[in-house]
Coordinates of C-alpha atoms in Angstrom, one line a residue:
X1 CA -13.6 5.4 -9.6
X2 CA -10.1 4.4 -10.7
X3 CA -8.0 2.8 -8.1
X4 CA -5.6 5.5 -7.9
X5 CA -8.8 7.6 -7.2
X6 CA -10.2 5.3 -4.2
X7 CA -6.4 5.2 -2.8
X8 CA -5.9 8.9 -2.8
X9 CA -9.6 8.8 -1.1
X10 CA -8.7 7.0 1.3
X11 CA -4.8 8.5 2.1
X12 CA -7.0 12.1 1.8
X13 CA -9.4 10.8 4.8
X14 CA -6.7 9.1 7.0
X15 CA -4.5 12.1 7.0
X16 CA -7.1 15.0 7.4
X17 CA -10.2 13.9 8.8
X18 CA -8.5 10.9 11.1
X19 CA -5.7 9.4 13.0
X20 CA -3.4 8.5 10.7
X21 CA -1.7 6.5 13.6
X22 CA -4.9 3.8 13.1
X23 CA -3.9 3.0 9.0
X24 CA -1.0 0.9 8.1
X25 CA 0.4 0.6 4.6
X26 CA 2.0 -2.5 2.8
X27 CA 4.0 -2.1 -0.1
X28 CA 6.6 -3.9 -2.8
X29 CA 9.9 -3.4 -2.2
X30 CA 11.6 -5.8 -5.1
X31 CA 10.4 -9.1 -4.0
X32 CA 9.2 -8.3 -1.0
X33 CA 5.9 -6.4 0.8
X34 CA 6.7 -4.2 3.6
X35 CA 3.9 -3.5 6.2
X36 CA 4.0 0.4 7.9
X37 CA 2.7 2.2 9.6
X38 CA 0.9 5.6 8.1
X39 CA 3.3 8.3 9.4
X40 CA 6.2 6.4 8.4
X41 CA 5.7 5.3 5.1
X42 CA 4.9 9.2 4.5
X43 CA 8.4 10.0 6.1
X44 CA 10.5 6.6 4.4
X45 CA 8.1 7.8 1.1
X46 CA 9.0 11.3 1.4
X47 CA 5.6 12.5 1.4
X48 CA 4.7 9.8 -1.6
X49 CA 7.7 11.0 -3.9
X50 CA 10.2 7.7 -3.4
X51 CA 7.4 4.9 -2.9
X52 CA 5.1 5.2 -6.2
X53 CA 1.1 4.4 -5.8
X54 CA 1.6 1.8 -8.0
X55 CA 3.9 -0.1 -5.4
X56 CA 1.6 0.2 -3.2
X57 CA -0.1 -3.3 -1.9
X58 CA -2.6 -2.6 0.7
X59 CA -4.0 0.1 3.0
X60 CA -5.6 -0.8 6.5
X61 CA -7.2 0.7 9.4
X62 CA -7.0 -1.5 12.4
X63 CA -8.3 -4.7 10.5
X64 CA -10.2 -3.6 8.3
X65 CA -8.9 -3.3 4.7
X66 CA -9.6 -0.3 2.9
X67 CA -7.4 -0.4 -0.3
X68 CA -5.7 -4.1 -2.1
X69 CA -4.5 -4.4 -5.2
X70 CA -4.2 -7.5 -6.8
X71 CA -0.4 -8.6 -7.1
X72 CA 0.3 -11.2 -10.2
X73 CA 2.4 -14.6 -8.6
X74 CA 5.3 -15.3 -10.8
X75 CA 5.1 -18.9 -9.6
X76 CA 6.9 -21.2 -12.5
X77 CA 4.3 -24.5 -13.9
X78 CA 6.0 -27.9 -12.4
X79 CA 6.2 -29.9 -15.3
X80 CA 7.9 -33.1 -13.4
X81 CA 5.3 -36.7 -13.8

């Protein structure tokens, strides 16, 4: 399953056969990752139009983490002795 597969799985179960009020969703905004809840990352999203899957960091119910993507570090090499 592709990972835009198992995150559509998983936004498919939280908003039809659960509470959508128990996921939170993290996601990049420029530098930054932004934690939500569910039902308002839909309504800041607009339904998934404005907030791509591929920003999309992490999806959690309660705890328990359900979706992660890995994110590359852009951290520079120190080259001082």
């Amino acid at each position: 399953m592709t990972r835009k597969g198992m995150l559509e799985e998983v936004f498919s179960k939280a908003l039809y056969a659960d509470n959508p009020d128990l996921y939170s969703v993290s996601y990049r905004d420029f530098d930054s990752i932004i934690e939500v809840p569910l039902p308002e990352f839909i309504r800041v999203s607009e339904n998934f139009e404005l907030i791509p899957s591929n920003r999309i960091f992490e999806v959690k119910k309660g705890q328990m983490v359900l979706y992660h993507k890995y994110l590359p570090t852009t951290t520079s090499l120190d080259k001082s002795d």
